[in-house]
Amino acid sequence: MREAGGWWRRKSTPAKVETYTRWSFHFFALIYVVSIGLPVFGQVTGPLALWLVLLVCVHAVMCAVTASRALDWTRGRRAQPVRTLWALGAVTLAIAVAVIGITERAPHDDGLGTAVGAVFVGVLTFAAGIGALGVRRRRRVPALVGGFAAGAALGGLPLGYAVPESLVTGMVVLVAAGFLAFTSVLSVWLLNTVYELDEARETRSRLAVAEERLRFGRDLHDVMGRNLAVIALKSELAVQLARRGRDEAVDQMTEVQRIAQETQREVRDVVRGYREADLGIELTGARGVLTAAGIDCEVTGEPGGLPAEVQSALGWVVREATTNVLRHGDAKRCTVAVSIEEERVVLTVENDGMLRSSGGTGGSGLAGLRERLAAVAGTLEAGPVREGVFRLVAQVPLMTQEGAA
């Protein structure tokens, strides 16, 4: 049985922000109905009240649909919802005309005038604010809001407002619609910024891997390039000497053999240096990378004096754990501790961001770490320890390493 709230924790930070943004606009539609539609029942009686509330509900649903499709467009999941925007404008115009018609034909009533005026202003305000989500150029948003405000001022005259009251109605729509449009544009900008930051972090991780591969390639080139060139020259010289029957050909081939063996040893050193990880360097690098990613990282313990095999194995654990925290979780805080308990070195990595991949306890990365630790008689445990907290514990015995040494 899945734990409550697991679907939310499994989401990435950008996905959480997007979900929050979407439901915020849906909540705006609910506020629209509650603040504009429901009060009509206390101001108007009879079927007319029901019709006014129904018009508000229809317009609120249209605004919610427009907001959802506009957000999909901003994220590049669909084309610009031009038809939906035109449909929202048509529905808004139809409701505004209907409200004006109700005012002209219905008997004069103060409660009816107040209700109709609130519906008229609310319809134009929310249409302008939500419509701003689907505008391609943000510079056109003020023109959109100004157009609806002008329409509100002109529409106030058929509602029976005097010129000053009509101007006030236009100003109310201008301010309210402007605030809602600003909120819409700001929400979209924030959502896009969060996605861009997440993509930048992924790009940085890929660049770090690519840089390491380039470094490894340069090291191999430095070792192999020079020695292979010497081997090629001496082999050619040995061939020429052998054709002339010179005894020096044997000496040249002996030198080629020596250089080949030396090259093989140097390649082993390069590969060993690439595959082995220094625990102290990995701890320092983990703290720097996590801090740069906005994660509060605390490192305790002194890795100095540990056998090289232990440091290499635990260094890989720190490297893999840091990668998991950056890529598969939404941690705000991470602690890394190295301690010696009963002739065993214990490395603990704990963070408050539950992993999103296969429950956080599987994956080829952790399987590879278990294989590395098994080579030095070590063990690895990983999993959630309490609500929202993931812990990875690696233990390596010291006695085995000292005996092997």
CSV table of C-alpha atoms in Angstrom, one decimal:
chain,number,residue,atom,x,y,z
A,1,MET,CA,0.0,0.0,0.0
A,2,ARG,CA,1.4,3.3,-1.0
A,3,GLU,CA,2.0,5.8,1.8
A,4,ALA,CA,0.0,9.0,1.8
A,5,GLY,CA,1.6,11.9,0.0
A,6,GLY,CA,4.0,9.6,-1.8
A,7,TRP,CA,2.8,10.9,-5.2
A,8,TRP,CA,3.9,14.4,-4.2
A,9,ARG,CA,7.3,13.4,-2.9
A,10,ARG,CA,8.0,11.5,-6.1
A,11,LYS,CA,7.6,14.6,-8.1
A,12,SER,CA,10.6,16.7,-9.1
A,13,THR,CA,10.8,20.3,-7.8
A,14,PRO,CA,9.8,21.8,-11.2
A,15,ALA,CA,6.8,19.3,-11.4
A,16,LYS,CA,5.8,20.4,-7.9
A,17,VAL,CA,5.9,24.1,-8.9
A,18,GLU,CA,3.9,23.3,-12.0
A,19,THR,CA,1.3,21.4,-10.1
A,20,TYR,CA,1.0,24.2,-7.5
A,21,THR,CA,0.7,26.8,-10.3
A,22,ARG,CA,-2.1,24.9,-12.1
A,23,TRP,CA,-4.1,24.4,-9.0
A,24,SER,CA,-3.6,28.0,-8.0
A,25,PHE,CA,-5.4,29.1,-11.2
A,26,HIS,CA,-8.1,26.5,-10.6
A,27,PHE,CA,-8.5,27.9,-7.1
A,28,PHE,CA,-8.9,31.3,-8.7
A,29,ALA,CA,-11.9,30.0,-10.6
A,30,LEU,CA,-13.4,28.7,-7.3
A,31,ILE,CA,-12.8,32.1,-5.6
A,32,TYR,CA,-14.5,33.7,-8.6
A,33,VAL,CA,-17.6,31.6,-8.1
A,34,VAL,CA,-17.6,32.0,-4.3
A,35,SER,CA,-17.0,35.8,-4.3
A,36,ILE,CA,-19.0,36.8,-7.4
A,37,GLY,CA,-21.6,34.1,-8.0
A,38,LEU,CA,-22.8,32.9,-4.6
A,39,PRO,CA,-23.6,36.4,-3.2
A,40,VAL,CA,-26.2,36.8,-6.0
A,41,PHE,CA,-28.5,34.5,-4.1
A,42,GLY,CA,-28.7,37.0,-1.3
A,43,GLN,CA,-29.3,40.0,-3.6
A,44,VAL,CA,-31.7,38.6,-6.2
A,45,THR,CA,-34.6,36.2,-5.8
A,46,GLY,CA,-36.3,33.9,-8.2
A,47,PRO,CA,-35.0,32.2,-11.4
A,48,LEU,CA,-33.0,35.3,-12.3
A,49,ALA,CA,-30.5,34.6,-9.5
A,50,LEU,CA,-30.0,31.0,-10.7
A,51,TRP,CA,-29.3,32.2,-14.2
A,52,LEU,CA,-26.8,34.8,-13.0
A,53,VAL,CA,-24.9,32.2,-10.9
A,54,LEU,CA,-25.0,29.7,-13.8
A,55,LEU,CA,-23.4,32.4,-16.1
A,56,VAL,CA,-20.6,32.9,-13.5
A,57,CYS,CA,-20.0,29.2,-13.2
A,58,VAL,CA,-19.8,28.7,-17.0
A,59,HIS,CA,-17.3,31.6,-17.2
A,60,ALA,CA,-15.2,30.3,-14.3
A,61,VAL,CA,-15.0,26.9,-16.0
A,62,MET,CA,-14.0,28.5,-19.2
A,63,CYS,CA,-11.3,30.5,-17.4
A,64,ALA,CA,-9.9,27.3,-15.8
A,65,VAL,CA,-9.7,25.5,-19.1
A,66,THR,CA,-8.0,28.4,-20.7
A,67,ALA,CA,-5.5,28.6,-17.9
A,68,SER,CA,-4.7,24.9,-18.2
A,69,ARG,CA,-4.2,25.0,-21.9
A,70,ALA,CA,-2.1,28.2,-21.7
A,71,LEU,CA,0.2,26.6,-19.2
A,72,ASP,CA,0.6,23.6,-21.5
A,73,TRP,CA,1.5,26.0,-24.3
A,74,THR,CA,4.1,27.8,-22.2
A,75,ARG,CA,5.8,24.5,-21.4
A,76,GLY,CA,5.8,23.6,-25.1
A,77,ARG,CA,3.4,20.7,-24.8
A,78,ARG,CA,0.9,22.1,-27.3
A,79,ALA,CA,0.3,24.9,-29.8
A,80,GLN,CA,-0.8,28.3,-28.6
A,81,PRO,CA,-4.5,28.0,-27.6
A,82,VAL,CA,-5.8,30.7,-30.0
A,83,ARG,CA,-9.2,29.1,-30.4
A,84,THR,CA,-9.6,28.7,-26.6
A,85,LEU,CA,-8.7,32.4,-26.1
A,86,TRP,CA,-11.2,33.5,-28.8
A,87,ALA,CA,-13.8,31.2,-27.1
A,88,LEU,CA,-13.1,32.8,-23.8
A,89,GLY,CA,-13.5,36.3,-25.4
A,90,ALA,CA,-16.8,35.3,-27.0
A,91,VAL,CA,-18.2,33.8,-23.8
A,92,THR,CA,-17.1,37.0,-21.9
A,93,LEU,CA,-18.8,39.2,-24.5
A,94,ALA,CA,-22.0,37.1,-24.5
A,95,ILE,CA,-22.2,37.2,-20.7
A,96,ALA,CA,-21.6,40.9,-20.6
A,97,VAL,CA,-24.3,41.5,-23.2
A,98,ALA,CA,-26.7,39.2,-21.3
A,99,VAL,CA,-26.0,41.1,-18.1
A,100,ILE,CA,-26.7,44.4,-19.8
A,101,GLY,CA,-29.9,42.9,-21.3
A,102,ILE,CA,-31.1,41.7,-17.9
A,103,THR,CA,-30.5,45.2,-16.5
A,104,GLU,CA,-32.6,46.9,-19.2
A,105,ARG,CA,-35.5,44.5,-19.1
A,106,ALA,CA,-35.7,43.6,-15.4
A,107,PRO,CA,-37.6,45.8,-13.0
A,108,HIS,CA,-35.5,48.3,-11.1
A,109,ASP,CA,-34.1,46.9,-7.9
A,110,ASP,CA,-31.1,47.9,-5.9
A,111,GLY,CA,-30.1,44.3,-5.1
A,112,LEU,CA,-30.3,43.4,-8.8
A,113,GLY,CA,-28.2,46.4,-9.8
A,114,THR,CA,-25.5,45.5,-7.3
A,115,ALA,CA,-25.5,41.8,-8.3
A,116,VAL,CA,-25.4,42.6,-12.1
A,117,GLY,CA,-22.6,45.1,-11.6
A,118,ALA,CA,-20.5,42.6,-9.6
A,119,VAL,CA,-21.0,40.0,-12.3
A,120,PHE,CA,-20.2,42.4,-15.1
A,121,VAL,CA,-17.0,43.6,-13.4
A,122,GLY,CA,-16.0,40.0,-12.4
A,123,VAL,CA,-16.4,38.6,-15.8
A,124,LEU,CA,-14.3,41.3,-17.5
A,125,THR,CA,-11.6,41.1,-14.7
A,126,PHE,CA,-11.1,37.4,-14.8
A,127,ALA,CA,-11.2,37.2,-18.6
A,128,ALA,CA,-8.4,39.8,-18.9
A,129,GLY,CA,-6.3,38.2,-16.2
A,130,ILE,CA,-6.5,34.7,-17.4
A,131,GLY,CA,-6.3,35.7,-21.1
A,132,ALA,CA,-2.9,37.2,-20.3
A,133,LEU,CA,-1.5,33.7,-19.9
A,134,GLY,CA,-2.0,33.0,-23.6
A,135,VAL,CA,-0.4,36.2,-24.9
A,136,ARG,CA,2.8,35.5,-26.8
A,137,ARG,CA,4.4,38.9,-26.3
A,138,ARG,CA,4.2,40.2,-22.8
A,139,ARG,CA,4.2,43.8,-24.0
A,140,ARG,CA,0.6,43.2,-25.3
A,141,VAL,CA,-0.7,42.4,-21.8
A,142,PRO,CA,-1.2,46.1,-20.8
A,143,ALA,CA,-3.1,46.6,-24.0
A,144,LEU,CA,-5.3,43.6,-23.3
A,145,VAL,CA,-6.1,44.8,-19.8
A,146,GLY,CA,-6.7,48.4,-21.0
A,147,GLY,CA,-9.1,47.1,-23.6
A,148,PHE,CA,-11.2,45.2,-21.1
A,149,ALA,CA,-11.1,48.3,-18.8
A,150,ALA,CA,-12.3,50.5,-21.6
A,151,GLY,CA,-15.1,48.0,-22.3
A,152,ALA,CA,-16.1,48.0,-18.7
A,153,ALA,CA,-16.3,51.8,-18.7
A,154,LEU,CA,-18.4,51.9,-21.9
A,155,GLY,CA,-20.6,49.0,-20.7
A,156,GLY,CA,-21.4,50.9,-17.5
A,157,LEU,CA,-23.5,53.3,-19.4
A,158,PRO,CA,-26.1,50.7,-20.5
A,159,LEU,CA,-26.1,49.4,-17.0
A,160,GLY,CA,-27.5,52.8,-15.9
A,161,TYR,CA,-24.3,54.2,-14.4
A,162,ALA,CA,-23.6,57.9,-14.7
A,163,VAL,CA,-20.3,58.9,-16.5
A,164,PRO,CA,-18.3,59.2,-13.2
A,165,GLU,CA,-19.6,55.8,-12.1
A,166,SER,CA,-18.7,54.3,-15.5
A,167,LEU,CA,-15.2,55.6,-15.2
A,168,VAL,CA,-14.9,54.2,-11.7
A,169,THR,CA,-16.1,50.8,-13.1
A,170,GLY,CA,-13.4,51.0,-15.7
A,171,MET,CA,-10.8,51.9,-13.2
A,172,VAL,CA,-11.8,49.0,-10.9
A,173,VAL,CA,-11.5,46.5,-13.8
A,174,LEU,CA,-8.2,48.1,-14.8
A,175,VAL,CA,-6.7,47.7,-11.3
A,176,ALA,CA,-8.2,44.2,-10.6
A,177,ALA,CA,-7.5,42.8,-14.1
A,178,GLY,CA,-4.0,44.3,-14.1
A,179,PHE,CA,-3.2,42.7,-10.7
A,180,LEU,CA,-4.5,39.3,-11.9
A,181,ALA,CA,-2.7,39.6,-15.3
A,182,PHE,CA,0.6,40.5,-13.4
A,183,THR,CA,0.1,37.5,-11.2
A,184,SER,CA,-0.4,35.3,-14.2
A,185,VAL,CA,2.6,36.5,-16.1
A,186,LEU,CA,4.8,36.3,-12.9
A,187,SER,CA,3.6,32.7,-12.3
A,188,VAL,CA,4.5,31.6,-15.8
A,189,TRP,CA,7.9,33.3,-15.5
A,190,LEU,CA,8.6,31.6,-12.2
A,191,LEU,CA,7.6,28.2,-13.6
A,192,ASN,CA,9.8,28.6,-16.7
A,193,THR,CA,12.7,29.7,-14.5
A,194,VAL,CA,12.4,26.7,-12.2
A,195,TYR,CA,12.5,24.3,-15.2
A,196,GLU,CA,15.5,26.2,-16.7
A,197,LEU,CA,17.4,25.9,-13.4
A,198,ASP,CA,16.7,22.2,-13.3
A,199,GLU,CA,17.8,21.7,-16.9
A,200,ALA,CA,21.0,23.8,-16.1
A,201,ARG,CA,21.8,21.5,-13.2
A,202,GLU,CA,21.4,18.4,-15.4
A,203,THR,CA,23.6,20.1,-18.0
A,204,ARG,CA,26.2,20.8,-15.4
A,205,SER,CA,26.2,17.2,-14.3
A,206,ARG,CA,26.6,16.0,-17.9
A,207,LEU,CA,29.4,18.5,-18.5
A,208,ALA,CA,31.2,17.3,-15.4
A,209,VAL,CA,31.1,13.7,-16.8
A,210,ALA,CA,32.2,14.9,-20.2
A,211,GLU,CA,35.1,16.9,-18.7
A,212,GLU,CA,36.2,13.8,-16.8
A,213,ARG,CA,36.2,11.7,-20.0
A,214,LEU,CA,38.2,14.4,-21.8
A,215,ARG,CA,40.7,14.4,-18.9
A,216,PHE,CA,41.0,10.6,-19.1
A,217,GLY,CA,41.4,10.8,-22.9
A,218,ARG,CA,44.1,13.4,-22.6
A,219,ASP,CA,46.0,11.3,-20.0
A,220,LEU,CA,45.9,8.3,-22.3
A,221,HIS,CA,46.9,10.4,-25.3
A,222,ASP,CA,49.9,11.7,-23.4
A,223,VAL,CA,51.0,8.3,-22.3
A,224,MET,CA,50.2,6.3,-25.5
A,225,GLY,CA,51.0,8.9,-28.1
A,226,ARG,CA,54.6,9.5,-27.3
A,227,ASN,CA,55.5,5.9,-26.6
A,228,LEU,CA,53.7,4.5,-29.7
A,229,ALA,CA,55.6,7.0,-31.8
A,230,VAL,CA,58.9,5.8,-30.4
A,231,ILE,CA,57.9,2.2,-30.8
A,232,ALA,CA,57.0,2.9,-34.5
A,233,LEU,CA,60.3,4.6,-35.2
A,234,LYS,CA,62.4,1.9,-33.4
A,235,SER,CA,60.5,-0.9,-35.1
A,236,GLU,CA,61.2,0.7,-38.5
A,237,LEU,CA,64.8,1.1,-37.6
A,238,ALA,CA,65.0,-2.6,-36.6
A,239,VAL,CA,63.4,-3.7,-39.9
A,240,GLN,CA,66.1,-1.7,-41.8
A,241,LEU,CA,68.9,-3.1,-39.7
A,242,ALA,CA,67.6,-6.6,-40.1
A,243,ARG,CA,67.5,-6.3,-43.9
A,244,ARG,CA,71.1,-5.3,-43.8
A,245,GLY,CA,72.0,-8.2,-41.5
A,246,ARG,CA,73.1,-5.9,-38.7
A,247,ASP,CA,73.1,-7.3,-35.1
A,248,GLU,CA,71.9,-4.0,-33.8
A,249,ALA,CA,68.3,-5.0,-34.9
A,250,VAL,CA,68.1,-7.3,-31.9
A,251,ASP,CA,69.0,-4.4,-29.6
A,252,GLN,CA,66.3,-2.2,-31.2
A,253,MET,CA,63.6,-4.8,-30.8
A,254,THR,CA,64.7,-5.3,-27.1
A,255,GLU,CA,64.2,-1.6,-26.7
A,256,VAL,CA,60.8,-1.8,-28.3
A,257,GLN,CA,59.8,-4.5,-25.9
A,258,ARG,CA,61.0,-2.5,-22.9
A,259,ILE,CA,59.0,0.6,-24.1
A,260,ALA,CA,55.9,-1.5,-24.7
A,261,GLN,CA,56.1,-2.9,-21.2
A,262,GLU,CA,56.7,0.6,-19.7
A,263,THR,CA,53.7,1.8,-21.7
A,264,GLN,CA,51.5,-1.0,-20.3
A,265,ARG,CA,52.5,-0.1,-16.8
A,266,GLU,CA,51.8,3.6,-17.4
A,267,VAL,CA,48.4,2.8,-18.8
A,268,ARG,CA,47.6,0.7,-15.7
A,269,ASP,CA,48.6,3.7,-13.5
A,270,VAL,CA,46.3,6.0,-15.5
A,271,VAL,CA,43.4,3.7,-15.3
A,272,ARG,CA,44.0,3.0,-11.6
A,273,GLY,CA,44.1,6.7,-10.8
A,274,TYR,CA,40.9,7.2,-12.8
A,275,ARG,CA,39.0,4.3,-11.1
A,276,GLU,CA,40.2,4.8,-7.6
A,277,ALA,CA,38.6,7.6,-5.5
A,278,ASP,CA,40.3,9.4,-2.6
A,279,LEU,CA,37.9,9.7,0.3
A,280,GLY,CA,39.1,13.1,1.5
A,281,ILE,CA,38.9,14.6,-2.0
A,282,GLU,CA,35.4,13.1,-2.6
A,283,LEU,CA,34.1,14.5,0.8
A,284,THR,CA,35.4,17.9,-0.1
A,285,GLY,CA,34.0,17.7,-3.6
A,286,ALA,CA,30.6,16.5,-2.3
A,287,ARG,CA,30.3,19.4,0.1
A,288,GLY,CA,31.2,21.9,-2.6
A,289,VAL,CA,28.8,20.4,-5.2
A,290,LEU,CA,25.8,20.1,-2.8
A,291,THR,CA,26.4,23.6,-1.4
A,292,ALA,CA,26.5,25.0,-5.0
A,293,ALA,CA,23.2,23.3,-5.7
A,294,GLY,CA,21.5,25.0,-2.7
A,295,ILE,CA,21.7,22.0,-0.3
A,296,ASP,CA,23.1,22.5,3.2
A,297,CYS,CA,25.8,19.9,3.5
A,298,GLU,CA,27.6,19.0,6.7
A,299,VAL,CA,30.7,16.7,6.6
A,300,THR,CA,32.1,15.2,9.9
A,301,GLY,CA,34.9,12.8,10.5
A,302,GLU,CA,38.5,12.5,9.4
A,303,PRO,CA,39.4,10.0,6.6
A,304,GLY,CA,43.1,10.4,7.0
A,305,GLY,CA,45.1,7.2,8.0
A,306,LEU,CA,42.7,4.8,6.5
A,307,PRO,CA,44.0,2.1,4.1
A,308,ALA,CA,44.0,3.0,0.4
A,309,GLU,CA,41.5,0.2,-0.5
A,310,VAL,CA,39.0,1.5,2.1
A,311,GLN,CA,39.3,5.1,1.0
A,312,SER,CA,38.8,4.1,-2.6
A,313,ALA,CA,35.7,2.0,-1.9
A,314,LEU,CA,34.2,4.6,0.4
A,315,GLY,CA,35.1,7.4,-2.0
A,316,TRP,CA,33.0,5.8,-4.6
A,317,VAL,CA,30.1,5.6,-2.1
A,318,VAL,CA,30.3,9.3,-1.5
A,319,ARG,CA,30.5,10.0,-5.2
A,320,GLU,CA,27.4,7.9,-6.0
A,321,ALA,CA,25.4,9.1,-3.0
A,322,THR,CA,26.1,12.7,-4.0
A,323,THR,CA,24.9,12.0,-7.5
A,324,ASN,CA,21.7,10.4,-6.2
A,325,VAL,CA,21.0,13.4,-3.9
A,326,LEU,CA,21.4,15.8,-6.9
A,327,ARG,CA,19.5,13.9,-9.5
A,328,HIS,CA,16.9,11.8,-7.8
A,329,GLY,CA,15.8,13.8,-4.7
A,330,ASP,CA,14.7,17.2,-3.6
A,331,ALA,CA,16.9,17.5,-0.5
A,332,LYS,CA,17.4,20.7,1.4
A,333,ARG,CA,19.9,19.2,3.8
A,334,CYS,CA,22.5,16.5,3.7
A,335,THR,CA,24.9,15.1,6.3
A,336,VAL,CA,28.0,12.9,5.6
A,337,ALA,CA,29.7,11.3,8.6
A,338,VAL,CA,32.8,9.1,8.7
A,339,SER,CA,33.5,7.2,11.9
A,340,ILE,CA,35.4,4.1,13.2
A,341,GLU,CA,33.2,1.8,15.3
A,342,GLU,CA,34.5,-1.6,16.6
A,343,GLU,CA,37.3,-1.9,14.0
A,344,ARG,CA,34.9,-0.9,11.2
A,345,VAL,CA,34.8,2.3,9.2
A,346,VAL,CA,31.3,3.5,8.9
A,347,LEU,CA,30.2,6.1,6.3
A,348,THR,CA,26.7,7.5,6.7
A,349,VAL,CA,25.0,9.7,4.1
A,350,GLU,CA,21.6,11.1,5.2
A,351,ASN,CA,19.4,13.6,3.4
A,352,ASP,CA,15.8,14.9,3.7
A,353,GLY,CA,14.9,14.3,0.0
A,354,MET,CA,13.4,10.9,-0.7
A,355,LEU,CA,14.7,9.3,-3.9
A,356,ARG,CA,12.3,9.1,-6.8
A,357,SER,CA,13.8,6.2,-8.5
A,358,SER,CA,12.4,2.7,-7.7
A,359,GLY,CA,11.8,3.6,-4.1
A,360,GLY,CA,15.3,4.7,-3.5
A,361,THR,CA,16.7,1.2,-2.6
A,362,GLY,CA,17.5,-0.2,-6.1
A,363,GLY,CA,19.2,0.8,-9.2
A,364,SER,CA,22.5,-0.1,-10.9
A,365,GLY,CA,24.4,2.6,-9.0
A,366,LEU,CA,23.8,1.1,-5.6
A,367,ALA,CA,24.4,-2.4,-7.0
A,368,GLY,CA,27.8,-1.3,-8.3
A,369,LEU,CA,28.6,0.1,-4.9
A,370,ARG,CA,27.7,-3.2,-3.2
A,371,GLU,CA,30.1,-5.0,-5.6
A,372,ARG,CA,32.9,-2.6,-4.8
A,373,LEU,CA,32.4,-2.9,-1.1
A,374,ALA,CA,32.1,-6.7,-1.3
A,375,ALA,CA,35.7,-6.7,-2.7
A,376,VAL,CA,36.9,-5.2,0.7
A,377,ALA,CA,34.4,-7.3,2.8
A,378,GLY,CA,32.2,-4.3,3.2
A,379,THR,CA,28.4,-3.9,3.3
A,380,LEU,CA,25.9,-1.3,2.1
A,381,GLU,CA,22.4,-0.5,3.4
A,382,ALA,CA,20.2,2.2,1.8
A,383,GLY,CA,16.6,3.1,2.4
A,384,PRO,CA,14.1,5.5,4.2
A,385,VAL,CA,14.5,5.7,7.9
A,386,ARG,CA,11.7,8.0,8.8
A,387,GLU,CA,9.2,10.4,7.1
A,388,GLY,CA,11.0,12.0,4.1
A,389,VAL,CA,14.5,11.0,5.2
A,390,PHE,CA,16.8,8.7,3.2
A,391,ARG,CA,19.9,7.1,4.7
A,392,LEU,CA,22.8,5.3,3.1
A,393,VAL,CA,25.3,3.4,5.4
A,394,ALA,CA,28.5,1.7,4.2
A,395,GLN,CA,30.7,-0.3,6.5
A,396,VAL,CA,34.1,-1.7,5.8
A,397,PRO,CA,36.2,-3.7,8.3
A,398,LEU,CA,39.6,-2.5,9.2
A,399,MET,CA,41.1,-5.8,10.4
A,400,THR,CA,40.6,-7.5,7.0
A,401,GLN,CA,42.4,-4.6,5.3
A,402,GLU,CA,45.3,-4.6,7.8
A,403,GLY,CA,45.7,-8.4,7.5
A,404,ALA,CA,45.6,-8.2,3.7
A,405,ALA,CA,48.3,-5.5,3.8
